[in-house]
Amino acid sequence: MLYLFFTYFGYLVLIINFILYTKGFFKFGKAFKIYTFYLFLLVIIQLTMEVLTSFSINNLYLIHLYFIGQFVLLGLFYKTLLQNDFQKKIITFSLFFGLLLLVIQYVLEPGLFFKFNLFEIVLTSLLVVVFALLYLYKMLTDSKRYYYITVGIIIYLLASTVLFLVGNLTIGLSKEVRLISWNLNAFFVAVNQLFILYEWKVSFQKKNFVE
């Protein structure tokens, strides 16, 4: 029951966020546009997964699109925000190397495309956390724009990565034990969406700027 509540509450706030951020698409610069595309990706994937689930159709392959798309778009988002050339190169190299590793993995094991890929989740999530931490460090001496989005991403991705790892270890245990991981993950998804909503309120609702 908690899982359904947090899941659909998260979906609701995600849709609200997408609508709000779409309103600022042409007002707030390149990084904002990339982040809006990221929200669009989340909306499309979540809605598609719900439709496929309702028809009892396997939707596991969409998880790969979610994590890889999140990795690429948030990588580009933070690369746009960072000004230090070395930090930009770190993100560029990480994106290239991370995608290369995944391509090699899927070429060697194409069947993974229709399975749960823990390596993909850990690799892409932790690299995005690194990107977010680089930007958080930049904000120590700079403006706090995208601060709440960044904090939300770090909390959510670290928590979800741990939960996926725990979930993988408890796969042979009872459904009740595994349900704890699902509930917590859905909770952190909802929390992340609330951080995004709060970012809109404090940074964009009544402001105009160009990056």
mmCIF file of C-alpha atoms in Angstrom:
data_model
loop_
_atom_site.group_PDB
_atom_site.id
_atom_site.type_symbol
_atom_site.label_atom_id
_atom_site.label_comp_id
_atom_site.label_asym_id
_atom_site.label_seq_id
_atom_site.Cartn_x
_atom_site.Cartn_y
_atom_site.Cartn_z
ATOM 1 C CA MET A 1 0.000 0.000 0.000
ATOM 2 C CA LEU A 2 2.797 2.417 0.896
ATOM 3 C CA TYR A 3 4.562 1.498 -2.341
ATOM 4 C CA LEU A 4 1.516 2.474 -4.409
ATOM 5 C CA PHE A 5 1.035 5.704 -2.467
ATOM 6 C CA PHE A 6 4.647 6.856 -2.867
ATOM 7 C CA THR A 7 4.770 5.669 -6.488
ATOM 8 C CA TYR A 8 1.674 7.532 -7.646
ATOM 9 C CA PHE A 9 2.443 10.555 -5.493
ATOM 10 C CA GLY A 10 5.864 10.651 -7.173
ATOM 11 C CA TYR A 11 4.204 10.387 -10.606
ATOM 12 C CA LEU A 12 1.865 13.255 -9.753
ATOM 13 C CA VAL A 13 4.658 15.582 -8.623
ATOM 14 C CA LEU A 14 6.748 14.561 -11.663
ATOM 15 C CA ILE A 15 3.963 15.607 -14.036
ATOM 16 C CA ILE A 16 3.508 18.895 -12.147
ATOM 17 C CA ASN A 17 7.269 19.492 -12.338
ATOM 18 C CA PHE A 18 7.357 18.789 -16.063
ATOM 19 C CA ILE A 19 4.507 21.230 -16.713
ATOM 20 C CA LEU A 20 6.165 23.947 -14.608
ATOM 21 C CA TYR A 21 9.622 23.501 -16.111
ATOM 22 C CA THR A 22 8.172 23.450 -19.630
ATOM 23 C CA LYS A 23 6.826 26.943 -18.929
ATOM 24 C CA GLY A 24 10.399 28.172 -18.482
ATOM 25 C CA PHE A 25 11.896 26.232 -21.397
ATOM 26 C CA PHE A 26 12.675 29.320 -23.507
ATOM 27 C CA LYS A 27 13.508 31.610 -20.579
ATOM 28 C CA PHE A 28 16.246 30.036 -18.495
ATOM 29 C CA GLY A 29 19.138 28.916 -20.689
ATOM 30 C CA LYS A 30 20.745 25.731 -22.003
ATOM 31 C CA ALA A 31 21.120 23.807 -18.728
ATOM 32 C CA PHE A 32 17.440 24.414 -17.944
ATOM 33 C CA LYS A 33 16.450 23.074 -21.374
ATOM 34 C CA ILE A 34 18.519 19.921 -20.847
ATOM 35 C CA TYR A 35 16.940 19.389 -17.439
ATOM 36 C CA THR A 36 13.456 19.832 -18.912
ATOM 37 C CA PHE A 37 14.288 17.160 -21.505
ATOM 38 C CA TYR A 38 15.298 14.940 -18.574
ATOM 39 C CA LEU A 39 11.895 15.443 -16.941
ATOM 40 C CA PHE A 40 10.239 14.725 -20.293
ATOM 41 C CA LEU A 41 12.177 11.449 -20.500
ATOM 42 C CA LEU A 42 10.980 10.483 -17.000
ATOM 43 C CA VAL A 43 7.347 11.252 -17.851
ATOM 44 C CA ILE A 44 7.427 9.252 -21.087
ATOM 45 C CA ILE A 45 9.135 6.245 -19.509
ATOM 46 C CA GLN A 46 6.889 6.173 -16.434
ATOM 47 C CA LEU A 47 3.681 6.489 -18.468
ATOM 48 C CA THR A 48 4.840 3.862 -20.962
ATOM 49 C CA MET A 49 5.759 1.459 -18.166
ATOM 50 C CA GLU A 50 2.345 1.929 -16.559
ATOM 51 C CA VAL A 51 0.550 1.250 -19.851
ATOM 52 C CA LEU A 52 2.627 -1.859 -20.581
ATOM 53 C CA THR A 53 2.102 -3.120 -17.024
ATOM 54 C CA SER A 54 -1.667 -2.699 -17.357
ATOM 55 C CA PHE A 55 -1.543 -4.996 -20.408
ATOM 56 C CA SER A 56 0.827 -7.454 -18.649
ATOM 57 C CA ILE A 57 3.580 -6.714 -21.183
ATOM 58 C CA ASN A 58 7.233 -6.945 -20.143
ATOM 59 C CA ASN A 59 8.601 -3.420 -19.666
ATOM 60 C CA LEU A 60 11.967 -4.240 -18.093
ATOM 61 C CA TYR A 61 13.917 -2.997 -21.130
ATOM 62 C CA LEU A 62 12.653 0.526 -20.410
ATOM 63 C CA ILE A 63 14.716 0.507 -17.206
ATOM 64 C CA HIS A 64 17.851 0.589 -19.367
ATOM 65 C CA LEU A 65 16.555 3.618 -21.271
ATOM 66 C CA TYR A 66 15.795 5.298 -17.955
ATOM 67 C CA PHE A 67 19.240 4.828 -16.405
ATOM 68 C CA ILE A 68 21.239 5.479 -19.582
ATOM 69 C CA GLY A 69 19.090 8.476 -20.522
ATOM 70 C CA GLN A 70 19.398 9.851 -16.995
ATOM 71 C CA PHE A 71 23.173 9.354 -17.119
ATOM 72 C CA VAL A 72 23.585 11.193 -20.427
ATOM 73 C CA LEU A 73 21.155 14.059 -19.812
ATOM 74 C CA LEU A 74 22.289 14.809 -16.254
ATOM 75 C CA GLY A 75 25.906 14.520 -17.390
ATOM 76 C CA LEU A 76 25.271 17.147 -20.081
ATOM 77 C CA PHE A 77 23.284 19.213 -17.575
ATOM 78 C CA TYR A 78 26.194 19.432 -15.137
ATOM 79 C CA LYS A 79 28.753 19.864 -17.884
ATOM 80 C CA THR A 80 26.811 22.930 -19.025
ATOM 81 C CA LEU A 81 26.723 24.344 -15.495
ATOM 82 C CA LEU A 82 30.412 23.816 -14.702
ATOM 83 C CA GLN A 83 32.935 26.430 -15.833
ATOM 84 C CA ASN A 84 36.200 24.682 -14.984
ATOM 85 C CA ASP A 85 37.632 23.029 -18.129
ATOM 86 C CA PHE A 86 39.167 20.142 -16.177
ATOM 87 C CA GLN A 87 35.827 19.340 -14.520
ATOM 88 C CA LYS A 88 34.103 19.495 -17.903
ATOM 89 C CA LYS A 89 36.670 17.037 -19.263
ATOM 90 C CA ILE A 90 35.997 14.705 -16.318
ATOM 91 C CA ILE A 91 32.315 14.605 -17.248
ATOM 92 C CA THR A 92 33.020 14.180 -20.977
ATOM 93 C CA PHE A 93 35.418 11.299 -20.308
ATOM 94 C CA SER A 94 33.030 9.691 -17.801
ATOM 95 C CA LEU A 95 30.138 9.841 -20.260
ATOM 96 C CA PHE A 96 32.219 8.339 -23.054
ATOM 97 C CA PHE A 97 33.843 5.666 -20.879
ATOM 98 C CA GLY A 98 30.610 4.750 -19.096
ATOM 99 C CA LEU A 99 28.694 4.344 -22.356
ATOM 100 C CA LEU A 100 31.585 2.381 -23.871
ATOM 101 C CA LEU A 101 31.553 -0.069 -20.959
ATOM 102 C CA LEU A 102 27.802 -0.569 -21.325
ATOM 103 C CA VAL A 103 28.029 -1.060 -25.102
ATOM 104 C CA ILE A 104 30.736 -3.690 -24.600
ATOM 105 C CA GLN A 105 28.657 -5.398 -21.928
ATOM 106 C CA TYR A 106 25.530 -5.537 -24.095
ATOM 107 C CA VAL A 107 27.494 -6.734 -27.150
ATOM 108 C CA LEU A 108 28.984 -9.566 -25.096
ATOM 109 C CA GLU A 109 25.699 -10.333 -23.307
ATOM 110 C CA PRO A 110 22.772 -9.102 -25.485
ATOM 111 C CA GLY A 111 20.329 -11.012 -23.286
ATOM 112 C CA LEU A 112 20.958 -8.451 -20.542
ATOM 113 C CA PHE A 113 18.796 -5.996 -22.477
ATOM 114 C CA PHE A 114 15.754 -7.878 -21.229
ATOM 115 C CA LYS A 115 17.063 -8.386 -17.699
ATOM 116 C CA PHE A 116 17.811 -6.346 -14.580
ATOM 117 C CA ASN A 117 21.370 -4.961 -15.025
ATOM 118 C CA LEU A 118 22.802 -4.060 -11.630
ATOM 119 C CA PHE A 119 26.155 -3.004 -13.136
ATOM 120 C CA GLU A 120 24.405 -0.440 -15.342
ATOM 121 C CA ILE A 121 22.460 0.984 -12.406
ATOM 122 C CA VAL A 122 25.483 1.308 -10.115
ATOM 123 C CA LEU A 123 27.798 2.685 -12.834
ATOM 124 C CA THR A 124 25.438 5.345 -14.194
ATOM 125 C CA SER A 125 24.044 6.391 -10.804
ATOM 126 C CA LEU A 126 27.390 6.795 -9.058
ATOM 127 C CA LEU A 127 28.882 8.727 -11.973
ATOM 128 C CA VAL A 128 25.923 11.136 -11.882
ATOM 129 C CA VAL A 129 26.522 11.538 -8.134
ATOM 130 C CA VAL A 130 30.138 12.463 -8.944
ATOM 131 C CA PHE A 131 28.909 15.074 -11.461
ATOM 132 C CA ALA A 132 26.510 16.480 -8.871
ATOM 133 C CA LEU A 133 29.238 16.646 -6.217
ATOM 134 C CA LEU A 134 31.509 18.542 -8.623
ATOM 135 C CA TYR A 135 28.772 21.107 -9.098
ATOM 136 C CA LEU A 136 28.002 21.204 -5.372
ATOM 137 C CA TYR A 137 31.676 22.045 -4.767
ATOM 138 C CA LYS A 138 31.434 24.838 -7.359
ATOM 139 C CA MET A 139 28.448 26.294 -5.508
ATOM 140 C CA LEU A 140 30.583 26.869 -2.401
ATOM 141 C CA THR A 141 31.940 29.999 -4.094
ATOM 142 C CA ASP A 142 29.190 30.632 -6.622
ATOM 143 C CA SER A 143 25.434 31.070 -6.929
ATOM 144 C CA LYS A 144 23.149 28.439 -5.434
ATOM 145 C CA ARG A 145 21.147 27.913 -8.625
ATOM 146 C CA TYR A 146 20.050 24.265 -8.996
ATOM 147 C CA TYR A 147 21.131 23.637 -5.398
ATOM 148 C CA TYR A 148 17.965 21.773 -4.383
ATOM 149 C CA ILE A 149 17.896 19.762 -7.603
ATOM 150 C CA THR A 150 21.501 18.741 -6.951
ATOM 151 C CA VAL A 151 20.904 17.786 -3.319
ATOM 152 C CA GLY A 152 17.829 15.806 -4.336
ATOM 153 C CA ILE A 153 19.761 13.931 -7.027
ATOM 154 C CA ILE A 154 22.575 13.024 -4.628
ATOM 155 C CA ILE A 155 20.197 11.776 -1.924
ATOM 156 C CA TYR A 156 17.992 9.873 -4.349
ATOM 157 C CA LEU A 157 20.736 8.203 -6.393
ATOM 158 C CA LEU A 158 22.830 7.176 -3.398
ATOM 159 C CA ALA A 159 19.770 5.797 -1.612
ATOM 160 C CA SER A 160 18.377 4.004 -4.676
ATOM 161 C CA THR A 161 21.774 2.480 -5.544
ATOM 162 C CA VAL A 162 22.075 1.052 -2.028
ATOM 163 C CA LEU A 163 18.490 -0.210 -2.179
ATOM 164 C CA PHE A 164 19.043 -1.901 -5.545
ATOM 165 C CA LEU A 165 22.159 -3.584 -4.172
ATOM 166 C CA VAL A 166 20.275 -4.708 -1.057
ATOM 167 C CA GLY A 167 17.346 -5.814 -3.197
ATOM 168 C CA ASN A 168 19.668 -7.926 -5.308
ATOM 169 C CA LEU A 169 21.095 -9.573 -2.178
ATOM 170 C CA THR A 170 17.625 -10.275 -0.746
ATOM 171 C CA ILE A 171 16.131 -11.626 -3.976
ATOM 172 C CA GLY A 172 15.793 -15.085 -2.433
ATOM 173 C CA LEU A 173 14.112 -13.824 0.728
ATOM 174 C CA SER A 174 10.421 -13.329 1.425
ATOM 175 C CA LYS A 175 8.282 -10.872 -0.500
ATOM 176 C CA GLU A 176 7.761 -8.844 2.704
ATOM 177 C CA VAL A 177 11.503 -8.240 3.056
ATOM 178 C CA ARG A 178 11.865 -7.228 -0.594
ATOM 179 C CA LEU A 179 8.830 -4.967 -0.256
ATOM 180 C CA ILE A 180 10.755 -2.805 2.232
ATOM 181 C CA SER A 181 13.310 -1.972 -0.478
ATOM 182 C CA TRP A 182 10.558 -1.168 -2.990
ATOM 183 C CA ASN A 183 8.754 1.078 -0.505
ATOM 184 C CA LEU A 184 11.932 2.974 0.378
ATOM 185 C CA ASN A 185 12.892 3.429 -3.268
ATOM 186 C CA ALA A 186 9.445 4.785 -4.128
ATOM 187 C CA PHE A 187 9.741 7.119 -1.121
ATOM 188 C CA PHE A 188 13.090 8.520 -2.284
ATOM 189 C CA VAL A 189 11.750 8.996 -5.814
ATOM 190 C CA ALA A 190 8.926 11.099 -4.369
ATOM 191 C CA VAL A 191 11.368 13.053 -2.169
ATOM 192 C CA ASN A 192 13.534 13.818 -5.208
ATOM 193 C CA GLN A 193 10.516 15.155 -7.089
ATOM 194 C CA LEU A 194 9.679 17.403 -4.125
ATOM 195 C CA PHE A 195 13.223 18.813 -4.236
ATOM 196 C CA ILE A 196 12.706 19.558 -7.941
ATOM 197 C CA LEU A 197 9.400 21.284 -7.205
ATOM 198 C CA TYR A 198 10.989 23.378 -4.451
ATOM 199 C CA GLU A 199 13.812 24.364 -6.825
ATOM 200 C CA TRP A 200 11.207 25.745 -9.221
ATOM 201 C CA LYS A 201 9.584 27.730 -6.440
ATOM 202 C CA VAL A 202 12.759 29.362 -5.096
ATOM 203 C CA SER A 203 14.801 29.724 -8.292
ATOM 204 C CA PHE A 204 12.478 30.089 -11.279
ATOM 205 C CA GLN A 205 8.900 30.938 -10.344
ATOM 206 C CA LYS A 206 9.304 34.708 -10.437
ATOM 207 C CA LYS A 207 12.718 35.117 -12.034
ATOM 208 C CA ASN A 208 14.216 35.654 -15.450
ATOM 209 C CA PHE A 209 17.819 34.890 -16.352
ATOM 210 C CA VAL A 210 19.887 33.526 -19.198
ATOM 211 C CA GLU A 211 22.866 31.267 -18.526
#
